[in-house]
CSV table of C-alpha atoms in Angstrom, one decimal:
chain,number,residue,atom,x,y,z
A,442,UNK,CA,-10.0,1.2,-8.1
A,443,UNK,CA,-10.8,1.3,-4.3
A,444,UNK,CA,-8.7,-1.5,-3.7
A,445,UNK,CA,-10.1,-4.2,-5.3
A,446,UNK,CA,-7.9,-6.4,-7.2
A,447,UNK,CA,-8.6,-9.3,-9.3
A,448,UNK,CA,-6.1,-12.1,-9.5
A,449,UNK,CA,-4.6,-13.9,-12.7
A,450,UNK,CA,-6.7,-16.5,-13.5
A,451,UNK,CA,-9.4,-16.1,-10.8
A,452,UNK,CA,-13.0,-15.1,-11.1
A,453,UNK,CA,-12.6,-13.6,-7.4
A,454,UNK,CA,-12.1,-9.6,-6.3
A,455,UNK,CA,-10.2,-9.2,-3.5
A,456,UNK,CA,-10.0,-5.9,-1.3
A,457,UNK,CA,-6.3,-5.1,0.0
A,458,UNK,CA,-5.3,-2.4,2.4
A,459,UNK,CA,-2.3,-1.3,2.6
A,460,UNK,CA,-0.6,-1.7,5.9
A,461,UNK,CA,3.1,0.2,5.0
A,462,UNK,CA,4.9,-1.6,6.5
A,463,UNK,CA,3.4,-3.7,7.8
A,464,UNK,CA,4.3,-7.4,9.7
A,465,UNK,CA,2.6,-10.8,9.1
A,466,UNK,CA,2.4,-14.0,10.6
A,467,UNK,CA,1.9,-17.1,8.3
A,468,UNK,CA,2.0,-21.0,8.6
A,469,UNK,CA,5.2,-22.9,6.5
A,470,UNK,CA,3.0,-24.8,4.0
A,471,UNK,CA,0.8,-22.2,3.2
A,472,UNK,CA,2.9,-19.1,3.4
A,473,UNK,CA,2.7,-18.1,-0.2
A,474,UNK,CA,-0.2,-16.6,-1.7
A,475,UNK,CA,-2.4,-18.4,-4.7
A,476,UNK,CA,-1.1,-15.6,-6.9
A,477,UNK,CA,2.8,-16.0,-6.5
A,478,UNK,CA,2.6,-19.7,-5.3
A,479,UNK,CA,1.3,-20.8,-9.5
A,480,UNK,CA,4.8,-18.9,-11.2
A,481,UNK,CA,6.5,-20.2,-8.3
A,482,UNK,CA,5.8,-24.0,-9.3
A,483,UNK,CA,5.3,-23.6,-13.0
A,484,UNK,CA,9.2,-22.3,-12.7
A,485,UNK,CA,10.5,-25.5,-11.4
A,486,UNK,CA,11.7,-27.9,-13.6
A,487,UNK,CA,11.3,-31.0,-10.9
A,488,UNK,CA,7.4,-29.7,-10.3
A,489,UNK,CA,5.0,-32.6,-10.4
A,490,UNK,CA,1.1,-32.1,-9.8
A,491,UNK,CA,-1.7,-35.2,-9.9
A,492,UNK,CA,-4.3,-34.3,-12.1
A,493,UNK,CA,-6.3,-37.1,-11.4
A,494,UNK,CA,-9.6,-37.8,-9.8
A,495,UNK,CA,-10.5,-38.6,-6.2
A,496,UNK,CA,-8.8,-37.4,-3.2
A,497,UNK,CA,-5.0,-36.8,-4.3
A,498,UNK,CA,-6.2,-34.7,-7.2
A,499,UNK,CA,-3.7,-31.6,-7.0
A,500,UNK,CA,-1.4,-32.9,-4.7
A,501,UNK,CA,2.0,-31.4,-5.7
A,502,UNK,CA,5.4,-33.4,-5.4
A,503,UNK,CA,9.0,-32.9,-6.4
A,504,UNK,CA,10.4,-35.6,-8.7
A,505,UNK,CA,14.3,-35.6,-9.8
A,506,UNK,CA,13.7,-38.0,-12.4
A,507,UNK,CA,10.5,-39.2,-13.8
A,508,UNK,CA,7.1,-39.3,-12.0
A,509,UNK,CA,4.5,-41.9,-10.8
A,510,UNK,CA,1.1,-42.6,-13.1
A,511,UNK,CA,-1.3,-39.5,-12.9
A,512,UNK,CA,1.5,-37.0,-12.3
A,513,UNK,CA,2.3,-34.3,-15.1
A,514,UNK,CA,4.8,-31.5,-15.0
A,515,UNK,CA,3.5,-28.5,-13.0
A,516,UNK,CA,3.9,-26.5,-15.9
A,517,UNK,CA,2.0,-28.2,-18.2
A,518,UNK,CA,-0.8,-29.0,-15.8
A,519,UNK,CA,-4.0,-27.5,-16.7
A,520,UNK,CA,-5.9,-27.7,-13.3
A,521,UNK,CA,-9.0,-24.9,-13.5
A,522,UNK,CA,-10.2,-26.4,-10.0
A,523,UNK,CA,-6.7,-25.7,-8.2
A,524,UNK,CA,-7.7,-22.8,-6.2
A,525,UNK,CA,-10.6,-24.6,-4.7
A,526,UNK,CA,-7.7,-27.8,-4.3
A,527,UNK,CA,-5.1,-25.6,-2.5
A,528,UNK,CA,-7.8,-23.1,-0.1
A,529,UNK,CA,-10.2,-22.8,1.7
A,530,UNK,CA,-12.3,-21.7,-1.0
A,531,UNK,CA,-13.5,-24.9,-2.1
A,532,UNK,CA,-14.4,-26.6,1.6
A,533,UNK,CA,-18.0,-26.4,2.0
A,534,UNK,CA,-18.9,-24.0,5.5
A,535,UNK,CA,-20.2,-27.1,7.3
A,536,UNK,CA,-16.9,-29.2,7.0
A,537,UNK,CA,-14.2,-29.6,9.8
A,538,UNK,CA,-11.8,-26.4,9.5
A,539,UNK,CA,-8.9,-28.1,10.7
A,540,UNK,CA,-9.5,-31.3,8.7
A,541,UNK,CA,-9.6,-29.4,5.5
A,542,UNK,CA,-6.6,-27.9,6.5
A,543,UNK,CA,-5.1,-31.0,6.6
A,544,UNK,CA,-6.2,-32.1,3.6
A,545,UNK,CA,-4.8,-28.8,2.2
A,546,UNK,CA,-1.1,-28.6,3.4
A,547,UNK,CA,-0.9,-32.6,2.7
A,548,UNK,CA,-2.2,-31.6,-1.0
A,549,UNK,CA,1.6,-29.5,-1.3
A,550,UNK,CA,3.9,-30.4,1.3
A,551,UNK,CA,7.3,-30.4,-0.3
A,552,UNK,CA,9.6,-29.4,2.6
A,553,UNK,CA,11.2,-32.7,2.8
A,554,UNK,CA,13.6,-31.4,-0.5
A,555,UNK,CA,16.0,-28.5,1.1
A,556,UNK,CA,16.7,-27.6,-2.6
A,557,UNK,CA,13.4,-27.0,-2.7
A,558,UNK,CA,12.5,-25.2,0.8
A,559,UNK,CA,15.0,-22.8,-0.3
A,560,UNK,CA,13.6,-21.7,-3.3
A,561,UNK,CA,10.9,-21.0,-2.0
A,562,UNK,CA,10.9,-19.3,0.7
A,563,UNK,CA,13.5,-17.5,-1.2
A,564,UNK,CA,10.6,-16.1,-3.5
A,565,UNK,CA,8.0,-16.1,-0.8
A,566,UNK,CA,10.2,-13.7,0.8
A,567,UNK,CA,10.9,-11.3,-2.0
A,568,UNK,CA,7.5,-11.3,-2.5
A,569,UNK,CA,6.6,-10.0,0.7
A,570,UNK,CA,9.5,-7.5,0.8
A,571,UNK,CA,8.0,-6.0,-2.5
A,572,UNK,CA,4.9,-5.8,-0.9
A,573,UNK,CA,6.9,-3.7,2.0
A,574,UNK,CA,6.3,-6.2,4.3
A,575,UNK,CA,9.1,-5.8,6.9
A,576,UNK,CA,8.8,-8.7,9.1
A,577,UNK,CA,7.4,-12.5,8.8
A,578,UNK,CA,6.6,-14.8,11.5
A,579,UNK,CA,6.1,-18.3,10.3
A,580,UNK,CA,4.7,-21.2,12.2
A,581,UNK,CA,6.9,-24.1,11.2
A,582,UNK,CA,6.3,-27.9,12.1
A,583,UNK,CA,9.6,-29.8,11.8
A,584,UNK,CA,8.8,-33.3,10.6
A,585,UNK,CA,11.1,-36.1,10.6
A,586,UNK,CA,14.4,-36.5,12.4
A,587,UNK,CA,17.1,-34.0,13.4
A,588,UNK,CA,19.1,-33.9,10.8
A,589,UNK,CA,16.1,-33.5,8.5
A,590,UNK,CA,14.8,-30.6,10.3
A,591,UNK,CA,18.8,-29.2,10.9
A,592,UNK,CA,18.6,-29.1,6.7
A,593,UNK,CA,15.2,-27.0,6.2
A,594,UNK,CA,16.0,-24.3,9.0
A,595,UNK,CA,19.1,-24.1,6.8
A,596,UNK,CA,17.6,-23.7,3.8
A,597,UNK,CA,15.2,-20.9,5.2
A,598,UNK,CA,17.7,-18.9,7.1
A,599,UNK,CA,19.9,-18.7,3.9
A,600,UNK,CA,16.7,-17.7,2.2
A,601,UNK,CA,16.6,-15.1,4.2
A,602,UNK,CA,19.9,-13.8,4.2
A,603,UNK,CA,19.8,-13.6,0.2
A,604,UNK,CA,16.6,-11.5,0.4
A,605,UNK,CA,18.0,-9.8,3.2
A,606,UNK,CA,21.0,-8.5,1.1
A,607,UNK,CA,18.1,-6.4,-1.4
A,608,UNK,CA,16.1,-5.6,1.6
A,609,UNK,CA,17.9,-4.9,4.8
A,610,UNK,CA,14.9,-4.0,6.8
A,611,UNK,CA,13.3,-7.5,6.3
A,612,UNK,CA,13.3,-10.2,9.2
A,613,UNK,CA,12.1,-13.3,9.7
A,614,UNK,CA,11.3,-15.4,12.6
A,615,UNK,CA,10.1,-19.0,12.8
A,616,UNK,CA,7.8,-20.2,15.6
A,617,UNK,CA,8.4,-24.3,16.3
């Protein structure tokens, strides 16, 4: 297929070379590609999205118990415009890159739930691995107070020494 790929659910082809292994460097919020980040959400029971209109429309947010008006369960949500929501692909060329990032990692930022931050870096991780990725470097911001950022490092670093235990190769390292 000369290595084009179409995604579940998208429209778009997208050409892949494979790098075996190979390393890659990522930011925390938007570490997880479009096609694994979906599965990823729809699995969790706690999964929230706002399917509203105006500027929190696909905002993701975890909920133990019950969820604010214009929230539904992530994996009932039926959101055809959450691609252009979650990238770039939606920011018209003329617009601020860095203030559509914003936009963008505000839309899902869910770190503040260790439970959470576990999970998935978990999966991010094993996704990678399958991909024979051998090493990640991840640009983390560490919001809040110490004890809040003591928690997600946590959470990551046992992440990685459950993916580890499949894939002894794999490594990790978080830049602050």
């Amino acid at each position: 297929d000369g290595g084009k790929r179409a995604l579940p659910g998208s429209v778009r082809t997208h050409y892949r070379v494979d790098l075996s292994p190979a390393d890659l460097h990522v930011h925390a919020l938007a570490c997880m590609p479009m096609e694994a980040m979906v599965p990823f959400f729809r699995s969790c029971p706690d999964a929230y999205i706002f399917t509203g209109e105006g500027a929190g429309r696909g905002t993701l947010r975890f909920f133990k118990s019950g969820a604010p008006e214009g929230f539904v369960p992530f994996r009932d949500a039926v959101m055809p415009d959450l691609e252009d929501l979650w990238t770039m692909k939606g920011i018209p060329l003329e617009r601020d890159t860095w203030e559509a990032f914003e936009e963008i990692f505000d839309r899902h930022a869910f770190e503040s739930d260790p439970s959470v931050t576990g999970r998935y870096y978990e999966a991010t991780f094993r996704y990678y691995a399958s991909l024979n990725i051998q090493h990640v470097e991840i640009r983390m911001i560490f919001l809040g107070g110490p004890e809040e950022s003591r928690l997600k490092a946590e959470a990551i670093r046992s992440a990685y020494y459950k993916v580890m235990e499949d894939n002894p190769g794999f490594s990790v390292t978080l830049i602050g």
